[in-house]
Coordinates of C-alpha atoms in Angstrom, one line a residue:
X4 CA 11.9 -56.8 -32.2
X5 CA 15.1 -56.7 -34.1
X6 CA 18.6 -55.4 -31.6
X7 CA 21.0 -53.6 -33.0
X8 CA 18.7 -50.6 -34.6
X9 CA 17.8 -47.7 -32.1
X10 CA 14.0 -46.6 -30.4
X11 CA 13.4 -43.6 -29.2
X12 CA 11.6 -43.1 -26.1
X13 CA 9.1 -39.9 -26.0
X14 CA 6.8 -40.9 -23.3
X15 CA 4.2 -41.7 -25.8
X16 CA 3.8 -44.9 -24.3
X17 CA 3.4 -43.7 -20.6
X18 CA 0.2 -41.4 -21.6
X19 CA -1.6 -44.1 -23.0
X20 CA -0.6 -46.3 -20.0
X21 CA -3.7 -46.8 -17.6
X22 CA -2.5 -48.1 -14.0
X23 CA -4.4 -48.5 -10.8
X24 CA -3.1 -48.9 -7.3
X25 CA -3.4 -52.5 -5.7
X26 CA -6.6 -53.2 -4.5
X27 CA -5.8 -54.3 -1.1
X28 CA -4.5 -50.9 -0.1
X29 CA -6.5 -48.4 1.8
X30 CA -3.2 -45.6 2.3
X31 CA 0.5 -46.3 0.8
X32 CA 3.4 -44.0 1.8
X33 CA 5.0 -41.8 -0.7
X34 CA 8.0 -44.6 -1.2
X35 CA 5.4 -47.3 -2.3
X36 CA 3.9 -44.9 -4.9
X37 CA 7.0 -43.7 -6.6
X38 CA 8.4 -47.4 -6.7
X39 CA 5.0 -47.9 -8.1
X40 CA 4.8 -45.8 -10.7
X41 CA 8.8 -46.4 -11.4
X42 CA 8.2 -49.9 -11.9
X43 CA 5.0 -49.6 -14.0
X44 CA 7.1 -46.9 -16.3
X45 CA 10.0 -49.0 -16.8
X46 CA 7.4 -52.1 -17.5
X47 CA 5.9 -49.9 -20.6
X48 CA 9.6 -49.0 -21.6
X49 CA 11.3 -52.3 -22.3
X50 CA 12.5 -52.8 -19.2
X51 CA 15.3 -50.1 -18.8
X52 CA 16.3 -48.7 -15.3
X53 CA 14.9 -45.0 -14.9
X54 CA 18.2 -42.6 -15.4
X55 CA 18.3 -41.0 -12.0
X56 CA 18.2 -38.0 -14.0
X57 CA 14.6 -38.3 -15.4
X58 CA 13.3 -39.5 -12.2
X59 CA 14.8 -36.3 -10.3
X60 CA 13.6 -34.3 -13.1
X61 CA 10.3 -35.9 -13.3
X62 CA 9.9 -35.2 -9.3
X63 CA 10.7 -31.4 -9.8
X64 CA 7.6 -31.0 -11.8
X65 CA 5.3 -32.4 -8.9
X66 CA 7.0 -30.5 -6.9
X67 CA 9.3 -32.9 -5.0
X68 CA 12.3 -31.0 -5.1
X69 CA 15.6 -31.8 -3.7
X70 CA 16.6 -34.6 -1.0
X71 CA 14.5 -33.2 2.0
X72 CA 11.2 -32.7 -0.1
X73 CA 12.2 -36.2 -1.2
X74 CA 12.5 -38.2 2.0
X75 CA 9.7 -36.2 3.5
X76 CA 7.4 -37.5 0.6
X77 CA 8.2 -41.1 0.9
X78 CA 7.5 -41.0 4.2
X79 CA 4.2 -39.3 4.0
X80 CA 1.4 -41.6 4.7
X81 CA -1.5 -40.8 1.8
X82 CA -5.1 -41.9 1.5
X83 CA -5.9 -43.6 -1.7
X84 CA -7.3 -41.0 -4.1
X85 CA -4.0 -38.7 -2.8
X86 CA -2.1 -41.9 -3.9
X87 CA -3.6 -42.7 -7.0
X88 CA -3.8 -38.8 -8.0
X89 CA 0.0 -38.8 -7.1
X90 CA 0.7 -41.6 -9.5
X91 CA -0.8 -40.4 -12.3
X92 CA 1.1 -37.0 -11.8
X93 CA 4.5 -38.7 -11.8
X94 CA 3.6 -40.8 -14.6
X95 CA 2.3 -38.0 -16.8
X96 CA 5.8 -35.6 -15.6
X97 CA 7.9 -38.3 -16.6
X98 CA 6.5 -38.8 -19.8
X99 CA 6.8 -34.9 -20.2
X100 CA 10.4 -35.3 -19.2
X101 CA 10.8 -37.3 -22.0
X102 CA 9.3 -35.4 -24.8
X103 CA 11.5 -33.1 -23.9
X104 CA 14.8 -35.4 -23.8
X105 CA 14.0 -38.8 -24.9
X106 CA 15.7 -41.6 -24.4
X107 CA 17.3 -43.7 -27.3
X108 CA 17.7 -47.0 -26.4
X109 CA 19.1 -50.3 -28.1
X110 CA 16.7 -53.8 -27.6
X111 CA 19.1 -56.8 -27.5
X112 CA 17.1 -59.9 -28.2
X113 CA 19.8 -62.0 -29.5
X114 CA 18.1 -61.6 -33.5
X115 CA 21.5 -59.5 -34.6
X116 CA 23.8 -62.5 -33.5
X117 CA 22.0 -65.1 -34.7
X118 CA 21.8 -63.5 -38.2
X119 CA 26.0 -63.4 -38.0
X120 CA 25.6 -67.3 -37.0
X121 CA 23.3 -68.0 -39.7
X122 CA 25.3 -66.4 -42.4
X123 CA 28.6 -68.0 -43.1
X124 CA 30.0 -65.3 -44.7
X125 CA 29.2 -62.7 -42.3
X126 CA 30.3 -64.7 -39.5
X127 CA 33.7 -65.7 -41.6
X128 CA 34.2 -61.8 -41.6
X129 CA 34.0 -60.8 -38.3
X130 CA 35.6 -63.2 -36.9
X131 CA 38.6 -62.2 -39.6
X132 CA 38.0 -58.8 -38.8
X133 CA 38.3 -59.6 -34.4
X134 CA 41.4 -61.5 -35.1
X135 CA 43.5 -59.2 -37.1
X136 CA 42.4 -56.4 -34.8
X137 CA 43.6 -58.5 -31.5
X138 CA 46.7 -59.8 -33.3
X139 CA 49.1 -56.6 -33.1
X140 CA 51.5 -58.2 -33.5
X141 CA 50.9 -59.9 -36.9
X142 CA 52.2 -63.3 -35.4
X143 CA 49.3 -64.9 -36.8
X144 CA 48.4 -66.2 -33.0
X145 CA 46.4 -64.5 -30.0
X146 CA 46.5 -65.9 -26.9
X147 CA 42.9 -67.7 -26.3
X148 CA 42.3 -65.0 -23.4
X149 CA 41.4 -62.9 -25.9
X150 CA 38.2 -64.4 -26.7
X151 CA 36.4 -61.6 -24.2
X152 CA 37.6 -58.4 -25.5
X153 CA 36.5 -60.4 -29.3
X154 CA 33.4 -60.5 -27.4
X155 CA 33.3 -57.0 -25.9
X156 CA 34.4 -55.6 -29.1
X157 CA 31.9 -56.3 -31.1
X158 CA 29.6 -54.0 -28.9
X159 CA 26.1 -53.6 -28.8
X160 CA 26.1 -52.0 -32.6
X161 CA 26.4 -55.6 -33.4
X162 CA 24.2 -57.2 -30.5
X163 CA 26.5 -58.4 -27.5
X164 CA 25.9 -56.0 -24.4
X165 CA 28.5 -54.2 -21.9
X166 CA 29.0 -56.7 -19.5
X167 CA 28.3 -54.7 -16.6
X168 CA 24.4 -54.8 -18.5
X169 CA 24.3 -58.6 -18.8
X170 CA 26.4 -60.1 -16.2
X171 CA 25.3 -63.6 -17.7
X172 CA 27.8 -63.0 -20.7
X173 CA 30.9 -62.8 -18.2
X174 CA 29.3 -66.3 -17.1
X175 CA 29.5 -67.7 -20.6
X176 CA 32.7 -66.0 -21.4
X177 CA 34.5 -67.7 -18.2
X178 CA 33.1 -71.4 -19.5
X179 CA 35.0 -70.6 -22.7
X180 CA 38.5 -69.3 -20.8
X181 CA 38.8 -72.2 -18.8
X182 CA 42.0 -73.5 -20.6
X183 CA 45.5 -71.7 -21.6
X184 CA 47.3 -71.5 -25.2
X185 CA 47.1 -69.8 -28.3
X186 CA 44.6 -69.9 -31.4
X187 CA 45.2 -69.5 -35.2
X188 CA 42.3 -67.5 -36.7
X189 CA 40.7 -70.9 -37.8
X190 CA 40.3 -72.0 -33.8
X191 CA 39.7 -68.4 -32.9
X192 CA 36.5 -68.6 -34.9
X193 CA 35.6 -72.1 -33.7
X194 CA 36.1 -70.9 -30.4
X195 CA 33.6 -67.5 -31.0
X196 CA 30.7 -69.4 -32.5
X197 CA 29.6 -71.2 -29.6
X198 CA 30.2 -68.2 -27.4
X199 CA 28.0 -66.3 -29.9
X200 CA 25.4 -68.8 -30.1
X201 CA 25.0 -69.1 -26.3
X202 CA 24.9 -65.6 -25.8
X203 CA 22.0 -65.1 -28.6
X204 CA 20.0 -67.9 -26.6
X205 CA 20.0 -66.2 -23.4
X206 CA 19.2 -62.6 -25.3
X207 CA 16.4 -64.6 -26.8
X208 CA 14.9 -65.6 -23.0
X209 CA 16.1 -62.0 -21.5
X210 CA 15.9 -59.0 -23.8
X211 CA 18.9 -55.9 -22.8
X212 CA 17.9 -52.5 -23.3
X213 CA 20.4 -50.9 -23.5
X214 CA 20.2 -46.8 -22.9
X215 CA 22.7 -45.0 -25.9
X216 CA 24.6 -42.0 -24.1
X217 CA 22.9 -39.8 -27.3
X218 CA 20.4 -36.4 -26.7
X219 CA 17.6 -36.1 -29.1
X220 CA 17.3 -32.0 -29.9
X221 CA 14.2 -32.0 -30.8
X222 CA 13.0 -28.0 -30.3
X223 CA 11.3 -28.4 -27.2
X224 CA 14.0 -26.3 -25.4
X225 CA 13.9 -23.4 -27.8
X226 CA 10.2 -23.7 -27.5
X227 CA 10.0 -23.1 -23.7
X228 CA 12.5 -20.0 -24.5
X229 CA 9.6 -18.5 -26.5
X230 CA 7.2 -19.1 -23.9
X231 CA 8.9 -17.2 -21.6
X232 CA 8.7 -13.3 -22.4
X233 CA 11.5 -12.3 -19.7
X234 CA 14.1 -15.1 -20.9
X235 CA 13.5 -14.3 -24.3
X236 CA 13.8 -10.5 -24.3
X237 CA 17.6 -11.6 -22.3
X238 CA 18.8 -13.6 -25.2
X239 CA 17.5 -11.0 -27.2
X240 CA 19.5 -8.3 -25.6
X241 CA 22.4 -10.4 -25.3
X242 CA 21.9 -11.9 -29.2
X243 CA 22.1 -8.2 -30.3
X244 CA 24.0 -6.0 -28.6
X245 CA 27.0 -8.6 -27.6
X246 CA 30.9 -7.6 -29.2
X247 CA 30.3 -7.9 -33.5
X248 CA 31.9 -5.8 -36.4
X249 CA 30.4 -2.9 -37.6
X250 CA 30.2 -3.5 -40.6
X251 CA 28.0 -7.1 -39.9
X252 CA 25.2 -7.7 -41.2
X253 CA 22.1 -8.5 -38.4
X254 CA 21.7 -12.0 -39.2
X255 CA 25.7 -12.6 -39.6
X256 CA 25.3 -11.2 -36.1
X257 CA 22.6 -13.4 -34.5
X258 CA 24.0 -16.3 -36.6
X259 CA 27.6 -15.9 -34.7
X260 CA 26.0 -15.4 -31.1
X261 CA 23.5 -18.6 -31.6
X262 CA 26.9 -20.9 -32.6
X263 CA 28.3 -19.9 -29.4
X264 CA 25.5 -19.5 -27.0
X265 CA 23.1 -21.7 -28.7
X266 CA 23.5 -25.3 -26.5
X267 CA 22.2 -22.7 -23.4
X268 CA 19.3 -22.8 -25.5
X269 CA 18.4 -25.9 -26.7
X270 CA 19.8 -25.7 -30.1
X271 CA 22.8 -28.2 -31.0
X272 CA 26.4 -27.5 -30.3
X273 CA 27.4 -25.8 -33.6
X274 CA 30.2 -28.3 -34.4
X275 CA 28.4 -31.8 -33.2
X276 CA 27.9 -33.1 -36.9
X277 CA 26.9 -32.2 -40.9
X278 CA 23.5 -32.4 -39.9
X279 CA 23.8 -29.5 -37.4
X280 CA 25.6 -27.1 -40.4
X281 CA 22.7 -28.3 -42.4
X282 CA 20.4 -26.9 -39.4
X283 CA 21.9 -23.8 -39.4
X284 CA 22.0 -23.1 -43.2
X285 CA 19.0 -23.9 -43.7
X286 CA 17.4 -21.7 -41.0
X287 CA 19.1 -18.8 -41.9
X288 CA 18.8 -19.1 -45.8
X289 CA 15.3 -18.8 -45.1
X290 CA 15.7 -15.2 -43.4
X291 CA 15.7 -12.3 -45.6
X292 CA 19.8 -12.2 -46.3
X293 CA 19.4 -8.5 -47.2
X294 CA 19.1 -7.5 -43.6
X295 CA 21.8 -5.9 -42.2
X296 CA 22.6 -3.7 -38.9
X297 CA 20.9 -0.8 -39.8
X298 CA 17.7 -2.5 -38.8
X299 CA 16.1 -0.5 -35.9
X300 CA 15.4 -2.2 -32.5
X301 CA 11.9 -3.4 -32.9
X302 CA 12.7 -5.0 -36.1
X303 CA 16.1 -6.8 -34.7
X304 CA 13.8 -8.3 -32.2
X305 CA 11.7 -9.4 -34.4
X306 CA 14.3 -10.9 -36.6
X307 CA 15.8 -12.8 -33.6
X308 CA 12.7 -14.3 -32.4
X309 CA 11.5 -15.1 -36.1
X310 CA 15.3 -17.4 -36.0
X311 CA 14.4 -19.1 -33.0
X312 CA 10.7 -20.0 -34.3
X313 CA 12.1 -21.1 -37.5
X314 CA 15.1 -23.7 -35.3
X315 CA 12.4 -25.0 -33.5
X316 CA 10.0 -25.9 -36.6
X317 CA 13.2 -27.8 -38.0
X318 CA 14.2 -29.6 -35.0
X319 CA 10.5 -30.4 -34.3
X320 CA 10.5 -31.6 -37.7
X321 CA 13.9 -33.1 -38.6
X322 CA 15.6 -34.0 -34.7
X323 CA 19.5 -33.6 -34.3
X324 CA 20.9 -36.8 -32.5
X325 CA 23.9 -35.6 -30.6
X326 CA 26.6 -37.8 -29.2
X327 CA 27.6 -36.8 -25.9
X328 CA 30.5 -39.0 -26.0
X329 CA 31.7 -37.0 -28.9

């Protein structure tokens, strides 16, 4: 599998995933069966650490709720069919926890790097491109301590993980710092090649995933809004009869309530990217742009849950990637 390019995790995986406690045991406590099913789940998703978040969420829909439920579970001693039923029930709530946020996660296997190595050209450029950005001065010399942020700097977009994800690169990177001076961009490059090369071969015998800090809206949010007849006559309420113009037309009015109000409801903040103005144009051009306030009650609520069906058909269809660095 080629690094560099993004996976999204949906818990696909985790339903087709068919585990059995070991045979040996006749009862397990509640701690051996979560650290079961944690380790079998991260097993089936390239490796990655669970986020504390998706394992807290995950427990919240068995019902494990909270630190007291939490320790009192681990320490419950449970018979093997409560054990193995238990373990299919987190497995199966964690996979729902991620079709409802995936994960989007980076494989570093080295393959990025070593197409930079094998390619002259490329590698010629980057390591151009590292130089003049670590030589602000313009003296046409860095000092060779340098060589890690080149490393850190070219990031996992081009293959070389955070060091706090690969602690074997700040092993390789302290071989390489071992002397003092200064390099032209000739020995800087001559320097970062070997660095490079080393770093792909241990990628190649242990793979990084590497979790992106991005959230997948997908319209599972919006959905669970619909679902629910007492939230959904709320934002309807609020949706309509919030502060407006009189002289606004009903959907100008839901339109300006959802760009404020909308991340509360699963829909994308209104200024994350183009693709979110695309979203919201393109839900709304399909509503009837004739309707204005004098629509009566039953037909505003109509109106406003018709909007949310249609956001969640789109983002079902066509998922907004939000960076929540950004």
């Amino acid at each position: 599998m080629s690094d560099g390019g993004i996976i999204v995790l949906d818990g696909n995986t985790l339903r087709s995933l068919h585990v059995s406690l070991p045979e040996d045991r006749v009862t397990l406590t509640g701690a051996q069966v979560l650290d079961f099913a944690e380790s079998e789940a991260s097993q089936s998703l390239f490796g990655i650490s669970l986020p504390p978040h998706l394992k807290s969420s995950a427990l919240r829909r068995i019902n494990i709720d909270g630190v007291d439920d939490d320790t009192s579970f681990r320490r419950t001693e449970l018979s093997r069919e409560e054990a193995s039923r238990k373990l299919s029930d987190y497995l199966s709530a964690i996979a729902d926890v991620l079709k409802d946020n995936p994960l989007v996660v980076s494989i570093l296997d080295g393959n990025t790097l070593r197409m930079f190595l094998e390619d002259e050209d490329d590698f010629a450029m980057i390591a151009e491109n590292l130089f003049t950005d670590l030589d602000t001065e313009d003296k046409g010399k860095i000092s060779k301590s340098e060589i890690r942020n080149a490393v850190v700097h070219m990031g996992v977009e081009m293959g070389v993980p955070p060091l706090e994800e690969f602690p074997l690169l700040n092993d390789i990177l302290k071989k390489h710092e071992e002397e003092e001076g200064e390099l032209g961009q000739s020995q800087f490059a001559e320097l970062l090649q070997p660095i490079l090369q080393e770093l792909a071969d241990a990628l190649a015998k242990k793979h990084v995933a590497f979790i992106h800090k991005i959230k997948i809206v997908n319209g599972s949010e919006i959905r669970k809004v619909l679902a629910d007849e007492k939230k959904l006559n709320d934002v309807i309420a609020k949706a309509l009869h919030g502060k407006h113009k009189n002289d606004q037309k009903c959907t100008e009015i839901i339109r300006d309530f959802l760009e404020k109000n909308g991340k509360e409801l699963g829909l994308p903040p209104s200024e994350a990217n183009e693709a979110v103005i695309l979203l919201y144009d393109a839900v709304f051009t399909d509503i009837d742009s004739g309707k204005d306030v004098s629509l009566d009650e039953d037909e505003s609520r109509k109106l406003v849950r018709e909007i949310l069906e249609n956001f969640a058909e789109q983002l079902e269809a066509n998922p907004v990637y939000c960076d929540l660095d950004g």
